[in-house]
CSV table of C-alpha atoms in Angstrom, one decimal:
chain,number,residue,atom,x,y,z
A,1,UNK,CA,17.7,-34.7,67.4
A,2,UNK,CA,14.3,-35.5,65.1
A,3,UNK,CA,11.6,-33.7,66.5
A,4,UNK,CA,8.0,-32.9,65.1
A,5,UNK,CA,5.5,-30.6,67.3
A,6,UNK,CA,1.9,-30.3,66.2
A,7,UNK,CA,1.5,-28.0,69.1
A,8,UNK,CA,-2.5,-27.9,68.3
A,9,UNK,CA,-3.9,-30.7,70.4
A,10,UNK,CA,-7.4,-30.4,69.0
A,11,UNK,CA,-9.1,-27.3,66.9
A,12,UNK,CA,-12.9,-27.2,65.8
A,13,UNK,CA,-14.2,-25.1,63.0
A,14,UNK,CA,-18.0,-24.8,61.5
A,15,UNK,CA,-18.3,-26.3,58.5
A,16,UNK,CA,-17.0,-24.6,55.1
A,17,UNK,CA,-14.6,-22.4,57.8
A,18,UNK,CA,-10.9,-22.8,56.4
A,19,UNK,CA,-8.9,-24.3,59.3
A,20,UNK,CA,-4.8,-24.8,59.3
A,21,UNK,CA,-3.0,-27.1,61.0
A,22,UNK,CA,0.9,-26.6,61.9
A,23,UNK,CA,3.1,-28.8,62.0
A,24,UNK,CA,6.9,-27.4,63.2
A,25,UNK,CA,10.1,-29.9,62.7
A,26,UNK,CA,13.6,-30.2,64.4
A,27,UNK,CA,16.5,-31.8,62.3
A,28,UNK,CA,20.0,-31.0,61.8
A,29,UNK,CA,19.8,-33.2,58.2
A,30,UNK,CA,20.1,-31.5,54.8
A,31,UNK,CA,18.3,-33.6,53.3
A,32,UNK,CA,14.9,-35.2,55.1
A,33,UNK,CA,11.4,-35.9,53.7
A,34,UNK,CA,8.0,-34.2,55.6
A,35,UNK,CA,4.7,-36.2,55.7
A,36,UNK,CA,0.8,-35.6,56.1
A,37,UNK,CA,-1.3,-38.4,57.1
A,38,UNK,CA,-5.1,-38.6,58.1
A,39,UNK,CA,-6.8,-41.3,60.7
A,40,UNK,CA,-10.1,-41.1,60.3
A,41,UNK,CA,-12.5,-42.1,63.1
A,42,UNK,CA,-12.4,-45.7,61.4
A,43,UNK,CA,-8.6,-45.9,62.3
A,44,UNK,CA,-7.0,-46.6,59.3
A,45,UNK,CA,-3.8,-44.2,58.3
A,46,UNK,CA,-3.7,-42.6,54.8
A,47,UNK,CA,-1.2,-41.1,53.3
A,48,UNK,CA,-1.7,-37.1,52.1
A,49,UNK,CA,1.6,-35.6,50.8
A,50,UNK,CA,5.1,-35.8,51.2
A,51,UNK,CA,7.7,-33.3,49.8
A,52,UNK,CA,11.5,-33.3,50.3
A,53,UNK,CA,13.8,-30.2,51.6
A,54,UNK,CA,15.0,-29.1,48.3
A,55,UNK,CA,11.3,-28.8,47.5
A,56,UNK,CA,9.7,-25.7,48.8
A,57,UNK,CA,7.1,-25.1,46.7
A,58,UNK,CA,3.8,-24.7,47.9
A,59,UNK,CA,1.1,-27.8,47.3
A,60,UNK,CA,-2.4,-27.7,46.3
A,61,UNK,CA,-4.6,-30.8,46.0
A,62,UNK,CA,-8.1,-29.9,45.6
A,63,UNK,CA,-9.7,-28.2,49.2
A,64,UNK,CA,-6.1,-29.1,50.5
A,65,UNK,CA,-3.0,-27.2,50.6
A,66,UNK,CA,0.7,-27.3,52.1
A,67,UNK,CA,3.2,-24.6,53.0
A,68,UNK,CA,6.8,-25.5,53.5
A,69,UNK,CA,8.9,-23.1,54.9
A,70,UNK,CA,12.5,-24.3,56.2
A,71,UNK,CA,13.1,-20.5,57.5
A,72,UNK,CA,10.5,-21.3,60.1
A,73,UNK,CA,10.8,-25.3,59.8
A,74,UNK,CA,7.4,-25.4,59.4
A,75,UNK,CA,5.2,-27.9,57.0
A,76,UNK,CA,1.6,-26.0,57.5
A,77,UNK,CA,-1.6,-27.9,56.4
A,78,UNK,CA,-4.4,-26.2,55.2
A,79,UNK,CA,-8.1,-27.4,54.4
A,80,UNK,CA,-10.3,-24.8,52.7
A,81,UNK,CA,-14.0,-25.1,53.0
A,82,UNK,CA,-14.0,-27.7,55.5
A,83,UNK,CA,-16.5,-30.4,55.0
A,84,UNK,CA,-17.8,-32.9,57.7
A,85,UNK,CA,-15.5,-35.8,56.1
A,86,UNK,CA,-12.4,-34.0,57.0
A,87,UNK,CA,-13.0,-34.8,60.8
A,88,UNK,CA,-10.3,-36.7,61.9
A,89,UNK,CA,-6.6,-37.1,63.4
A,90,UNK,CA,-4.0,-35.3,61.6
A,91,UNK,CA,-0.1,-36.4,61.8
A,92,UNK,CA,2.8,-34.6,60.5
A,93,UNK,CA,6.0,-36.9,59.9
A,94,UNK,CA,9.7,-36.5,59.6
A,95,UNK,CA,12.5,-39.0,57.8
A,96,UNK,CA,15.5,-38.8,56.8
A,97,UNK,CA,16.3,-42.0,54.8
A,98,UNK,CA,13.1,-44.1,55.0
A,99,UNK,CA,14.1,-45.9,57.5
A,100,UNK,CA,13.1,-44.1,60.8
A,101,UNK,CA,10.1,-42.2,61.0
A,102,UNK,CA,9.1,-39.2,63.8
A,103,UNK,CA,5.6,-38.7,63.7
A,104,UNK,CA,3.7,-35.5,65.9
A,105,UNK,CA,1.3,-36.3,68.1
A,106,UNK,CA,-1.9,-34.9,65.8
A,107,UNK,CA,-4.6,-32.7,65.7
A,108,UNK,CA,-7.7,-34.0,65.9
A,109,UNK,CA,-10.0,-32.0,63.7
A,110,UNK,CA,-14.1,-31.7,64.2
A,111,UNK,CA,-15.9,-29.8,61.7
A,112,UNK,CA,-19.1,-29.5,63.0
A,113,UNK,CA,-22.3,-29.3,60.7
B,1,UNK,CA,-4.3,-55.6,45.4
B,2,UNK,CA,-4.6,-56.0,49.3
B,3,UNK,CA,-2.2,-53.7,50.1
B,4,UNK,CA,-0.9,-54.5,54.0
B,5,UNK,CA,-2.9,-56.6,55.6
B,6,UNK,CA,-3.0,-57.5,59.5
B,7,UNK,CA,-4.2,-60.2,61.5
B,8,UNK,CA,-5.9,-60.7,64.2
B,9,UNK,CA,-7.7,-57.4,64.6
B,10,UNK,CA,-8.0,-57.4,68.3
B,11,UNK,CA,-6.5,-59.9,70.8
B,12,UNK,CA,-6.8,-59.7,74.6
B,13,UNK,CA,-3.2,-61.3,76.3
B,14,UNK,CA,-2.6,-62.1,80.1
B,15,UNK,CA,0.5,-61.0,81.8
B,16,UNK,CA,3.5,-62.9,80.6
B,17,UNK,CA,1.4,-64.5,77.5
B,18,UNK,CA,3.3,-64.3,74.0
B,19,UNK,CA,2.0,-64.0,70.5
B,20,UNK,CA,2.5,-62.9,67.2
B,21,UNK,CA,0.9,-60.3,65.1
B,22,UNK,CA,1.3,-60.7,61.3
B,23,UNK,CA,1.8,-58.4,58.7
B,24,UNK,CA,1.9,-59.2,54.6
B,25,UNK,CA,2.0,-56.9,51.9
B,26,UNK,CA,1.5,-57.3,48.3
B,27,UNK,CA,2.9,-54.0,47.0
B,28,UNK,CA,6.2,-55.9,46.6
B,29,UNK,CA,7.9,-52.9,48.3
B,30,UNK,CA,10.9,-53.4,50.3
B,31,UNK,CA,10.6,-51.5,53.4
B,32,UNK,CA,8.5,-52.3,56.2
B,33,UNK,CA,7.5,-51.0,59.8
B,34,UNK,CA,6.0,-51.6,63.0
B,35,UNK,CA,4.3,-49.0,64.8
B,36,UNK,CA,2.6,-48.5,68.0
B,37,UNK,CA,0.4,-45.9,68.7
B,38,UNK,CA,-0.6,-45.3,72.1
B,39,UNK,CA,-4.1,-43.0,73.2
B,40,UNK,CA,-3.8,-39.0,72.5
B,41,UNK,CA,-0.1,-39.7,71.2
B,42,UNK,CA,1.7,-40.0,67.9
B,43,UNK,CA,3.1,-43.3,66.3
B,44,UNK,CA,6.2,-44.8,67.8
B,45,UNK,CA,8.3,-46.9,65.5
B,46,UNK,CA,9.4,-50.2,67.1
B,47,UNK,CA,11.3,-51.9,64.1
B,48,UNK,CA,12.0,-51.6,60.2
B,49,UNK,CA,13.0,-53.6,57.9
B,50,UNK,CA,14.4,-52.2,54.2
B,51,UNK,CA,15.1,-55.6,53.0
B,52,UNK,CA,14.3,-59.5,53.3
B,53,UNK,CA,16.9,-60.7,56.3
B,54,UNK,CA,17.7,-57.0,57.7
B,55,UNK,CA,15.8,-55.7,60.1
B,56,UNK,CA,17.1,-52.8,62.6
B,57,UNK,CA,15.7,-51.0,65.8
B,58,UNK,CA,13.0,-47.6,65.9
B,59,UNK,CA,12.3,-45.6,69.0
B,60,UNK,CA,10.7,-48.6,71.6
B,61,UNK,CA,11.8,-52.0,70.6
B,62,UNK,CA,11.9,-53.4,74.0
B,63,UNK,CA,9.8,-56.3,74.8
B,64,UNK,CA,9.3,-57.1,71.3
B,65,UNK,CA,11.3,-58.7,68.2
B,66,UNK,CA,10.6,-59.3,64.2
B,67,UNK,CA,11.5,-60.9,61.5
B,68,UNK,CA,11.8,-60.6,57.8
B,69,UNK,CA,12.3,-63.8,55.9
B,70,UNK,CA,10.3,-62.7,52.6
B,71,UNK,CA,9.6,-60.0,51.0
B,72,UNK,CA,5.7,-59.8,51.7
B,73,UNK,CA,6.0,-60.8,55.1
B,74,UNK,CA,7.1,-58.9,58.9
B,75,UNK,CA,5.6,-60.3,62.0
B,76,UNK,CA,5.9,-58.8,65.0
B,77,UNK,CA,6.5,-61.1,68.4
B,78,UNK,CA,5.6,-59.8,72.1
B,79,UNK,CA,7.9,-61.6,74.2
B,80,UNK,CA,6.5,-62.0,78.2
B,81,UNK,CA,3.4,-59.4,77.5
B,82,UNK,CA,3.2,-56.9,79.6
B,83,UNK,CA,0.7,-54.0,80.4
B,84,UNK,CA,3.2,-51.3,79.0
B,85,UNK,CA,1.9,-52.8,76.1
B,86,UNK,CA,-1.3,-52.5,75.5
B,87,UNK,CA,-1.5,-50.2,72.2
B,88,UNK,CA,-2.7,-50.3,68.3
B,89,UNK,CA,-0.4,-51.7,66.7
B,90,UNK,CA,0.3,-50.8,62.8
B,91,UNK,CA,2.4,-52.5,60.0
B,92,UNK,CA,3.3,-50.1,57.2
B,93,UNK,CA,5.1,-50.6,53.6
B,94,UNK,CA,7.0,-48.1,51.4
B,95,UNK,CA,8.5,-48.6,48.2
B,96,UNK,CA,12.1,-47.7,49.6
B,97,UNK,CA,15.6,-46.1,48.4
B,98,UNK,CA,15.5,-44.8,45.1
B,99,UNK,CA,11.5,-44.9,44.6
B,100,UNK,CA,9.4,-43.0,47.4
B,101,UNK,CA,9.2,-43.3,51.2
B,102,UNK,CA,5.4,-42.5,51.7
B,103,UNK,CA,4.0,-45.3,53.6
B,104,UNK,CA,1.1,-47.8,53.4
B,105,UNK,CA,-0.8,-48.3,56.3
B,106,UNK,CA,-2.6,-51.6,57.9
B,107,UNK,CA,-5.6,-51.8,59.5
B,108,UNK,CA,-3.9,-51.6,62.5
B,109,UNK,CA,-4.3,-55.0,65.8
B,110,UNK,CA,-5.7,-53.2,68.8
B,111,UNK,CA,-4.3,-55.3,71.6
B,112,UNK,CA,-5.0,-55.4,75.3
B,113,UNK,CA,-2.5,-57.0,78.1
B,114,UNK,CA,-4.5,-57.5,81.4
């Protein structure tokens, strides 16, 4: 079964705090992609990172930053100096193939001023 | 470019009404998706599509049914609406097999069914 648990319903940090989000995954596929997406308050969906299971190195994009580690299934999401603009609903996703997609329930994120 | 446009933006169905919610994209990419995401919970995926003419079942595709006679274009149909189905509803593109699976949003059709 395809499973992903963003056991952290809702988390608020002061602003410039660091705050991580988890993100833990279920497969019994080799080979599977893991996803990041934001929803703002506006509602749209925007894509963050992906990376594939052969690819375990760490990501950093700016204040953002990723951890993969398939010891611990985990795909961990971390924002460094969070700023009021980074309020908003966090997803992780899972696919195999592309074609279906399991998406976590997200954290919602309010960095307060 | 538009990217993956979706209209109307929010309808309000009675009981047993029908309609269709459209989806285009100008990406020329070859996969596309419907989602629905319901309050406080993740996206569900209803149906894909990784080709003009194929189309396949996600998670919840009960109650509803698509289409995909062109490349740009995926509509979504709701069949005898029902309460169950009042949801946001999201289209979404990706490039596909062989290029890269991250995903392109719509605006998203917030739809009520009272």
């Amino acid at each position: 079964a395809q499973k992903v648990t963003q056991a952290q319903t809702e988390i608020s940090v002061v602003e410039k705090e660091d705050v991580t989000l988890d993100c833990v995954y279920e497969t019994r596929d080799t080979t599977y992609y893991l996803f990041w997406y934001k929803q703002p308050p506006s509602g749209e969906l925007v894509f963050l990172i992906r990376r594939n299971s052969f690819d375990e190195q760490n990501e950093i994009s700016g204040r953002y930053s990723w951890n993969f580690q398939k010891s611990t299934s985990s795909f961990n999401f971390t924002i460094t100096a969070s700023q009021v603009v980074d309020s908003a609903v966090y997803f992780c996703a899972l696919s195999h193939t592309g074609n279906q997609f399991y998406f976590g329930t997200g954290t919602s994120l309010t960095v307060i001023p | 470019n538009a990217g993956v446009t979706q209209t109307p933006k929010f309808r309000i169905l009675k009981i047993g009404q029908s309609m269709t919610l459209q989806c285009t994209q100008d990406m020329n990419h070859n996969y596309m998706y419907w989602y629905r995401q319901d309050p406080g919970m993740g996206l569900k995926l209803i149906y894909y599509s990784v080709g003009a003419g194929i189309t396949d079942k996600g998670e919840v595709p009960n109650g509803y049914n698509v289409s995909r006679s062109t490349t740009e274009d995926f509509p979504l149909r709701l069949e005898l609406a029902a309460p169950s189905q009042t949801s946001v509803y999201f289209c979404a593109s990706s490039p596909g097999r062989g290029f890269s699976y991250e995903q392109y949003f719509g605006p998203g059709t917030r739809l009520t069914v009272t």
